Amino acid sequence: MKSFDLGKMYEATRLTRAGRLNDALAVLQAATVGEKTARGSTPEIIEAQIVSDEEVPTRFSTVVPHLFHALDGVTLPGAKHRTPQITDIVPEGGHYISGEFSNSGGRRSYKLYVPTIRDAGPRPLIVMLHGCTQTADDFAAGTRMNFAAEAHGCFVVYPEQPQAANASKCWNWFRPGDQTRGSGEPSLIAGITRQVIEAHDIDPARVYVAGLSAGGAAAAIMGEAYPDLYAAVGVHSGLACGAAHDMASAFAAMRGGGKTSKGRAAVSPKPTIVFHGDRDATVHPCNGADVIARVADDANLETQTVHKRSPQGHSFSHTVHRDAAGSGILELWELHGAGHSWSGGSPAGSFTSANGPDASKEMLRFFLQHRLSPS
């Protein structure tokens, strides 16, 4: 939708913030119909179902992706991100290579960071899932995860969602076919992970997955669908696995009205670290705690919360859930005054804030405390 009227998107955003979802959908439908007339081709939003104010239309396969970031008043679909320089992405001496994976679920490209430290035995791998409208390069530059990973000799892979799969390049976290093991996007992300493990000297006990926004929601899905593949999960400004199963529940979850069920039974909670701004207008702040609650699943964990400030003066609350042995299994970082952005990130990428604690370094610190137990 390169020619989509951004004025209409702003209007749809305003209506959505006001809770007038049907009106917002009608604006988007009218805009795409106008685009069809101008282009003489089929618009990406092809059908509207205007219903009562208590319901949300479930036939708009691209509406949620377009509003996912627009709600926060930041970069909108159609707006151009600054192309990051290679020096924003790759530390000196490291390698950044392209790859591709395909299976019955489709085909996905990815970028892989290969660290300079490669002679100290099998290395950890971090799988990073970008947010809506982002690319692998954009996400790598904004999070600076490659720079954090280089210090520990970690590989980092960035699967990339193409526009053909989602108009705004969001991972389709709200579709049932993309929420389960062995199907859809989870099978592709897992396939990329395994392909990198097989092709490089990766320690299979130290493989981790993290993401932002829609990518954060996808990371939560991957941790639950593939507990034997990922040792720990990082979710930034995302939603819990099971937060949505269609468009209606996706809207509800993003607005803070979702009902997330408990996680599936497991021997112990999957180690998970969560960051979420308490001024996030795109994904309601309650979703951060919901991620933790689903993973904890009533486990008997000791909880401690401390209140701190980042070096830049940004206040946050840090809650750690520990098991009987005293190990930190779950962490929730509530970023006070923060919106929908990667904390401690670089302006070289989109949806970042430099003011808060460094989410990349803290995720990496947390990840390296955990490994999969031998099966």
Tab-separated table of C-alpha atoms in Angstrom:
chain	number	residue	atom	x	y	z
A	1	MET	CA	0.000	0.000	0.000
A	2	LYS	CA	2.712	2.437	-0.941
A	3	SER	CA	0.207	5.009	-2.148
A	4	PHE	CA	-2.062	4.704	0.899
A	5	ASP	CA	-3.356	8.078	2.079
A	6	LEU	CA	-1.529	8.782	5.350
A	7	GLY	CA	-4.171	11.356	6.230
A	8	LYS	CA	-6.720	8.562	6.270
A	9	MET	CA	-4.395	6.489	8.426
A	10	TYR	CA	-4.093	9.310	10.960
A	11	GLU	CA	-7.887	9.637	11.015
A	12	ALA	CA	-8.280	5.880	11.480
A	13	THR	CA	-5.741	6.045	14.308
A	14	ARG	CA	-7.662	8.849	16.029
A	15	LEU	CA	-10.906	6.907	15.789
A	16	THR	CA	-9.279	3.740	17.097
A	17	ARG	CA	-7.875	5.587	20.107
A	18	ALA	CA	-11.397	6.825	20.791
A	19	GLY	CA	-12.710	3.267	20.698
A	20	ARG	CA	-14.643	3.813	17.451
A	21	LEU	CA	-13.316	0.736	15.686
A	22	ASN	CA	-16.079	0.431	13.104
A	23	ASP	CA	-15.586	4.056	12.066
A	24	ALA	CA	-11.838	3.475	11.798
A	25	LEU	CA	-12.371	0.410	9.657
A	26	ALA	CA	-14.786	2.317	7.425
A	27	VAL	CA	-12.166	5.047	6.864
A	28	LEU	CA	-9.579	2.437	5.903
A	29	GLN	CA	-12.018	0.672	3.607
A	30	ALA	CA	-12.939	3.934	1.861
A	31	ALA	CA	-9.267	4.791	1.432
A	32	THR	CA	-8.410	1.465	-0.143
A	33	VAL	CA	-11.416	1.614	-2.428
A	34	GLY	CA	-10.143	5.002	-3.560
A	35	GLU	CA	-6.711	3.498	-4.059
A	36	LYS	CA	-8.229	0.746	-6.199
A	37	THR	CA	-9.833	3.355	-8.440
A	38	ALA	CA	-6.568	5.246	-8.757
A	39	ARG	CA	-4.450	2.195	-9.493
A	40	GLY	CA	-6.994	0.102	-11.383
A	41	SER	CA	-6.080	-2.907	-9.258
A	42	THR	CA	-7.441	-4.863	-6.342
A	43	PRO	CA	-6.889	-3.181	-2.953
A	44	GLU	CA	-5.283	-5.090	-0.093
A	45	ILE	CA	-8.305	-4.658	2.164
A	46	ILE	CA	-11.050	-6.239	0.108
A	47	GLU	CA	-14.013	-6.569	2.383
A	48	ALA	CA	-15.621	-4.705	5.273
A	49	GLN	CA	-18.176	-6.012	7.706
A	50	ILE	CA	-19.565	-3.148	9.729
A	51	VAL	CA	-21.283	-4.516	12.806
A	52	SER	CA	-22.443	-3.326	16.196
A	53	ASP	CA	-20.226	-1.200	18.434
A	54	GLU	CA	-19.751	-4.203	20.707
A	55	GLU	CA	-18.160	-6.245	17.942
A	56	VAL	CA	-15.027	-5.934	15.867
A	57	PRO	CA	-14.993	-6.992	12.219
A	58	THR	CA	-13.038	-10.174	11.700
A	59	ARG	CA	-12.461	-10.005	7.946
A	60	PHE	CA	-9.779	-7.317	7.817
A	61	SER	CA	-6.628	-9.358	7.446
A	62	THR	CA	-4.463	-6.236	7.126
A	63	VAL	CA	-6.115	-3.715	9.443
A	64	VAL	CA	-4.440	-4.794	12.679
A	65	PRO	CA	-0.962	-4.776	11.089
A	66	HIS	CA	-1.448	-1.250	9.730
A	67	LEU	CA	-2.683	0.063	13.082
A	68	PHE	CA	-0.185	-1.892	15.184
A	69	HIS	CA	2.424	0.874	15.101
A	70	ALA	CA	0.208	3.704	13.886
A	71	LEU	CA	-1.579	3.843	17.231
A	72	ASP	CA	1.532	5.208	18.874
A	73	GLY	CA	1.845	8.187	16.551
A	74	VAL	CA	5.210	6.997	15.254
A	75	THR	CA	6.335	5.855	11.813
A	76	LEU	CA	3.333	4.794	9.762
A	77	PRO	CA	3.085	2.317	6.879
A	78	GLY	CA	4.150	4.205	3.780
A	79	ALA	CA	6.607	6.376	5.698
A	80	LYS	CA	10.241	5.632	4.960
A	81	HIS	CA	12.679	4.467	7.595
A	82	ARG	CA	16.205	5.781	7.360
A	83	THR	CA	18.402	3.128	5.806
A	84	PRO	CA	20.980	2.206	8.447
A	85	GLN	CA	24.660	2.167	7.592
A	86	ILE	CA	26.588	-1.082	7.872
A	87	THR	CA	28.526	0.444	10.788
A	88	ASP	CA	25.185	0.773	12.624
A	89	ILE	CA	24.621	-2.966	12.226
A	90	VAL	CA	27.936	-4.820	12.338
A	91	PRO	CA	30.794	-4.441	14.836
A	92	GLU	CA	34.239	-4.220	13.293
A	93	GLY	CA	35.500	-7.661	12.311
A	94	GLY	CA	32.121	-9.364	12.438
A	95	HIS	CA	30.306	-10.823	9.431
A	96	TYR	CA	26.704	-10.183	8.398
A	97	ILE	CA	25.409	-12.623	5.819
A	98	SER	CA	22.133	-13.417	4.074
A	99	GLY	CA	20.334	-16.740	4.068
A	100	GLU	CA	17.033	-18.315	3.115
A	101	PHE	CA	14.862	-21.160	4.351
A	102	SER	CA	11.769	-22.779	2.884
A	103	ASN	CA	9.381	-25.565	3.783
A	104	SER	CA	5.729	-26.404	3.172
A	105	GLY	CA	4.781	-23.263	5.123
A	106	GLY	CA	6.540	-20.931	2.712
A	107	ARG	CA	9.884	-19.211	2.308
A	108	ARG	CA	11.672	-16.647	4.470
A	109	SER	CA	14.936	-14.770	4.119
A	110	TYR	CA	17.129	-13.926	7.062
A	111	LYS	CA	20.277	-12.063	8.059
A	112	LEU	CA	22.889	-13.704	10.285
A	113	TYR	CA	25.524	-12.015	12.399
A	114	VAL	CA	28.662	-14.129	12.776
A	115	PRO	CA	30.833	-12.909	15.668
A	116	THR	CA	34.593	-12.597	15.611
A	117	ILE	CA	34.908	-15.019	18.548
A	118	ARG	CA	34.537	-18.447	16.963
A	119	ASP	CA	37.336	-20.550	18.414
A	120	ALA	CA	36.103	-21.146	21.953
A	121	GLY	CA	33.724	-24.022	21.290
A	122	PRO	CA	30.035	-23.985	20.311
A	123	ARG	CA	28.512	-20.504	20.600
A	124	PRO	CA	25.067	-19.249	21.697
A	125	LEU	CA	22.465	-18.150	19.117
A	126	ILE	CA	19.860	-15.419	19.490
A	127	VAL	CA	16.849	-15.329	17.160
A	128	MET	CA	15.517	-11.774	16.777
A	129	LEU	CA	12.000	-11.137	15.409
A	130	HIS	CA	11.384	-7.593	14.161
A	131	GLY	CA	8.232	-5.532	14.607
A	132	CYS	CA	5.740	-4.272	12.026
A	133	THR	CA	7.119	-2.230	9.085
A	134	GLN	CA	10.669	-3.132	10.103
A	135	THR	CA	13.362	-5.073	8.276
A	136	ALA	CA	16.161	-7.251	9.607
A	137	ASP	CA	18.672	-4.431	9.045
A	138	ASP	CA	16.459	-1.837	10.695
A	139	PHE	CA	15.873	-4.053	13.719
A	140	ALA	CA	19.550	-4.953	14.039
A	141	ALA	CA	20.558	-1.284	13.887
A	142	GLY	CA	17.909	-0.147	16.359
A	143	THR	CA	18.503	-2.817	18.985
A	144	ARG	CA	22.295	-3.001	18.500
A	145	MET	CA	21.979	-6.641	19.489
A	146	ASN	CA	24.951	-7.561	17.294
A	147	PHE	CA	27.181	-5.278	19.343
A	148	ALA	CA	25.943	-6.760	22.614
A	149	ALA	CA	26.321	-10.264	21.192
A	150	GLU	CA	29.854	-9.668	19.938
A	151	ALA	CA	31.075	-9.146	23.493
A	152	HIS	CA	29.988	-12.707	24.298
A	153	GLY	CA	30.717	-14.348	20.959
A	154	CYS	CA	27.035	-14.954	20.171
A	155	PHE	CA	25.521	-15.506	16.751
A	156	VAL	CA	22.360	-13.494	16.000
A	157	VAL	CA	19.838	-14.350	13.295
A	158	TYR	CA	17.086	-12.029	12.047
A	159	PRO	CA	14.258	-13.816	10.188
A	160	GLU	CA	12.482	-11.361	7.902
A	161	GLN	CA	8.747	-11.175	7.311
A	162	PRO	CA	8.009	-10.203	3.686
A	163	GLN	CA	5.265	-7.839	2.663
A	164	ALA	CA	3.677	-10.674	0.693
A	165	ALA	CA	2.936	-12.414	4.000
A	166	ASN	CA	1.642	-9.287	5.739
A	167	ALA	CA	1.051	-5.828	4.271
A	168	SER	CA	3.033	-4.172	7.070
A	169	LYS	CA	5.548	-6.999	7.462
A	170	CYS	CA	4.148	-7.967	10.864
A	171	TRP	CA	4.453	-11.508	12.101
A	172	ASN	CA	0.905	-12.884	12.100
A	173	TRP	CA	0.773	-13.629	15.827
A	174	PHE	CA	-3.041	-13.472	15.949
A	175	ARG	CA	-3.762	-16.225	13.382
A	176	PRO	CA	-4.355	-19.769	14.695
A	177	GLY	CA	-2.362	-21.236	11.799
A	178	ASP	CA	0.661	-19.192	12.910
A	179	GLN	CA	0.528	-20.098	16.587
A	180	THR	CA	1.328	-23.785	16.754
A	181	ARG	CA	4.299	-26.079	16.375
A	182	GLY	CA	4.969	-27.416	12.910
A	183	SER	CA	2.709	-25.000	11.032
A	184	GLY	CA	2.881	-21.593	9.368
A	185	GLU	CA	5.326	-18.988	10.592
A	186	PRO	CA	6.453	-20.897	13.714
A	187	SER	CA	7.655	-23.726	11.473
A	188	LEU	CA	9.591	-21.237	9.325
A	189	ILE	CA	11.222	-19.499	12.295
A	190	ALA	CA	12.112	-22.848	13.843
A	191	GLY	CA	13.418	-24.022	10.480
A	192	ILE	CA	15.692	-20.990	10.179
A	193	THR	CA	16.908	-21.603	13.721
A	194	ARG	CA	17.762	-25.235	13.009
A	195	GLN	CA	19.389	-24.370	9.698
A	196	VAL	CA	21.744	-21.918	11.401
A	197	ILE	CA	22.511	-24.424	14.175
A	198	GLU	CA	23.441	-27.063	11.612
A	199	ALA	CA	25.521	-24.739	9.435
A	200	HIS	CA	27.552	-23.128	12.217
A	201	ASP	CA	29.218	-24.064	15.470
A	202	ILE	CA	26.157	-23.367	17.643
A	203	ASP	CA	25.516	-24.775	21.106
A	204	PRO	CA	21.953	-26.212	20.843
A	205	ALA	CA	21.508	-25.832	24.600
A	206	ARG	CA	21.989	-22.048	24.324
A	207	VAL	CA	19.512	-20.899	21.684
A	208	TYR	CA	17.200	-17.991	22.520
A	209	VAL	CA	14.374	-16.070	20.848
A	210	ALA	CA	13.303	-12.444	21.315
A	211	GLY	CA	11.187	-9.872	19.517
A	212	LEU	CA	9.531	-6.468	19.510
A	213	SER	CA	5.804	-5.782	19.274
A	214	ALA	CA	4.345	-8.294	16.792
A	215	GLY	CA	7.779	-9.929	16.865
A	216	GLY	CA	7.549	-10.094	20.658
A	217	ALA	CA	4.207	-11.846	20.378
A	218	ALA	CA	5.756	-14.254	17.882
A	219	ALA	CA	8.679	-14.885	20.255
A	220	ALA	CA	6.232	-15.794	23.022
A	221	ILE	CA	4.585	-18.256	20.639
A	222	MET	CA	7.946	-19.785	19.726
A	223	GLY	CA	8.889	-20.301	23.375
A	224	GLU	CA	5.687	-22.211	23.995
A	225	ALA	CA	5.538	-24.098	20.702
A	226	TYR	CA	9.217	-25.123	20.739
A	227	PRO	CA	10.312	-25.464	24.387
A	228	ASP	CA	12.893	-28.026	23.276
A	229	LEU	CA	14.541	-25.580	20.871
A	230	TYR	CA	14.719	-22.307	22.826
A	231	ALA	CA	16.268	-22.051	26.277
A	232	ALA	CA	14.764	-18.629	27.066
A	233	VAL	CA	12.470	-15.982	25.589
A	234	GLY	CA	12.549	-12.180	25.409
A	235	VAL	CA	9.382	-10.150	24.754
A	236	HIS	CA	9.557	-6.375	24.273
A	237	SER	CA	6.238	-4.495	23.976
A	238	GLY	CA	4.498	-7.673	22.858
A	239	LEU	CA	1.697	-9.997	23.859
A	240	ALA	CA	1.390	-13.421	25.426
A	241	CYS	CA	0.968	-16.592	23.453
A	242	GLY	CA	-2.769	-17.196	23.244
A	243	ALA	CA	-3.649	-13.508	23.572
A	244	ALA	CA	-5.620	-13.572	20.309
A	245	HIS	CA	-7.079	-16.017	17.836
A	246	ASP	CA	-8.643	-13.663	15.271
A	247	MET	CA	-9.004	-9.969	14.415
A	248	ALA	CA	-11.580	-9.272	17.117
A	249	SER	CA	-9.487	-10.735	19.912
A	250	ALA	CA	-6.360	-9.064	18.504
A	251	PHE	CA	-7.964	-5.633	18.804
A	252	ALA	CA	-9.173	-6.502	22.297
A	253	ALA	CA	-5.766	-7.729	23.450
A	254	MET	CA	-3.931	-4.701	22.074
A	255	ARG	CA	-6.354	-2.409	23.886
A	256	GLY	CA	-5.897	-4.295	27.152
A	257	GLY	CA	-9.138	-6.224	27.079
A	258	GLY	CA	-7.762	-9.584	26.061
A	259	LYS	CA	-8.211	-12.726	28.100
A	260	THR	CA	-5.074	-14.827	28.052
A	261	SER	CA	-5.456	-18.375	29.258
A	262	LYS	CA	-2.850	-20.105	31.362
A	263	GLY	CA	0.093	-21.711	29.655
A	264	ARG	CA	0.253	-25.383	28.867
A	265	ALA	CA	1.491	-27.662	31.610
A	266	ALA	CA	5.276	-27.855	31.802
A	267	VAL	CA	7.867	-29.175	34.223
A	268	SER	CA	8.885	-25.588	34.985
A	269	PRO	CA	8.234	-22.145	33.507
A	270	LYS	CA	10.201	-21.255	30.383
A	271	PRO	CA	12.730	-18.571	31.391
A	272	THR	CA	11.298	-15.303	30.046
A	273	ILE	CA	12.300	-11.643	30.239
A	274	VAL	CA	9.778	-8.928	29.388
A	275	PHE	CA	10.108	-5.191	28.757
A	276	HIS	CA	7.054	-2.946	28.404
A	277	GLY	CA	6.469	0.801	28.621
A	278	ASP	CA	3.623	1.914	30.871
A	279	ARG	CA	2.706	4.651	28.341
A	280	ASP	CA	2.525	2.243	25.416
A	281	ALA	CA	-0.474	3.320	23.320
A	282	THR	CA	-0.064	0.522	20.775
A	283	VAL	CA	0.045	-2.576	22.958
A	284	HIS	CA	-1.564	-1.926	26.330
A	285	PRO	CA	0.949	-2.118	29.210
A	286	CYS	CA	-1.033	-4.881	30.935
A	287	ASN	CA	0.190	-7.254	28.239
A	288	GLY	CA	3.691	-7.326	29.728
A	289	ALA	CA	2.406	-8.745	32.997
A	290	ASP	CA	0.143	-11.105	31.044
A	291	VAL	CA	3.177	-12.635	29.325
A	292	ILE	CA	4.716	-13.354	32.726
A	293	ALA	CA	1.449	-14.674	34.181
A	294	ARG	CA	0.914	-17.153	31.349
A	295	VAL	CA	4.473	-18.477	31.554
A	296	ALA	CA	4.459	-18.670	35.355
A	297	ASP	CA	1.226	-20.685	35.285
A	298	ASP	CA	0.850	-20.624	39.077
A	299	ALA	CA	4.401	-21.859	39.660
A	300	ASN	CA	5.661	-21.409	43.216
A	301	LEU	CA	8.124	-18.567	42.640
A	302	GLU	CA	9.483	-15.949	45.022
A	303	THR	CA	8.962	-12.424	43.695
A	304	GLN	CA	10.949	-9.273	44.367
A	305	THR	CA	10.510	-5.828	42.821
A	306	VAL	CA	13.002	-2.982	42.918
A	307	HIS	CA	12.632	0.532	41.528
A	308	LYS	CA	15.587	2.046	39.704
A	309	ARG	CA	16.675	4.695	37.219
A	310	SER	CA	18.687	4.244	34.061
A	311	PRO	CA	21.915	6.257	33.624
A	312	GLN	CA	19.814	8.684	31.548
A	313	GLY	CA	17.400	9.175	34.462
A	314	HIS	CA	14.592	6.987	33.114
A	315	SER	CA	12.710	5.296	35.981
A	316	PHE	CA	11.618	1.676	35.823
A	317	SER	CA	10.463	-1.197	38.023
A	318	HIS	CA	12.306	-4.500	37.805
A	319	THR	CA	10.516	-7.608	39.088
A	320	VAL	CA	12.345	-10.931	39.348
A	321	HIS	CA	10.619	-14.274	39.945
A	322	ARG	CA	12.971	-16.852	41.480
A	323	ASP	CA	12.634	-20.589	41.888
A	324	ALA	CA	13.398	-22.571	45.066
A	325	ALA	CA	17.107	-22.614	44.159
A	326	GLY	CA	17.187	-18.819	43.943
A	327	SER	CA	17.569	-18.669	40.164
A	328	GLY	CA	15.823	-15.821	38.335
A	329	ILE	CA	13.332	-17.559	36.027
A	330	LEU	CA	11.133	-14.630	35.002
A	331	GLU	CA	11.850	-10.900	34.776
A	332	LEU	CA	9.473	-8.011	34.118
A	333	TRP	CA	10.872	-4.572	33.355
A	334	GLU	CA	8.131	-1.929	33.557
A	335	LEU	CA	9.439	1.233	31.904
A	336	HIS	CA	7.775	4.269	33.440
A	337	GLY	CA	6.758	6.936	30.961
A	338	ALA	CA	7.937	4.870	27.982
A	339	GLY	CA	5.932	4.243	24.835
A	340	HIS	CA	6.091	1.586	22.129
A	341	SER	CA	9.834	1.424	21.550
A	342	TRP	CA	12.909	-0.708	22.197
A	343	SER	CA	14.464	0.491	25.445
A	344	GLY	CA	18.061	1.688	25.229
A	345	GLY	CA	18.029	1.405	21.465
A	346	SER	CA	19.742	3.418	18.766
A	347	PRO	CA	18.134	6.110	16.574
A	348	ALA	CA	19.748	4.329	13.613
A	349	GLY	CA	16.686	2.043	13.708
A	350	SER	CA	12.955	2.634	14.078
A	351	PHE	CA	10.803	2.310	17.214
A	352	THR	CA	13.625	2.860	19.686
A	353	SER	CA	14.222	4.968	22.769
A	354	ALA	CA	17.704	5.684	24.047
A	355	ASN	CA	16.513	6.819	27.476
A	356	GLY	CA	15.690	3.576	29.227
A	357	PRO	CA	17.741	0.607	30.400
A	358	ASP	CA	19.541	-1.274	27.615
A	359	ALA	CA	17.088	-4.044	26.742
A	360	SER	CA	19.549	-5.808	24.434
A	361	LYS	CA	22.256	-6.106	27.070
A	362	GLU	CA	19.801	-7.106	29.775
A	363	MET	CA	18.165	-9.743	27.563
A	364	LEU	CA	21.548	-11.165	26.660
A	365	ARG	CA	22.591	-11.214	30.325
A	366	PHE	CA	19.392	-13.069	31.203
A	367	PHE	CA	19.649	-15.489	28.281
A	368	LEU	CA	23.175	-16.578	29.093
A	369	GLN	CA	22.058	-17.563	32.606
A	370	HIS	CA	19.883	-20.306	31.093
A	371	ARG	CA	20.414	-23.379	28.957
A	372	LEU	CA	18.307	-26.326	27.939
A	373	SER	CA	18.681	-29.410	30.088
A	374	PRO	CA	19.873	-32.566	28.313
A	375	SER	CA	16.887	-34.519	27.012
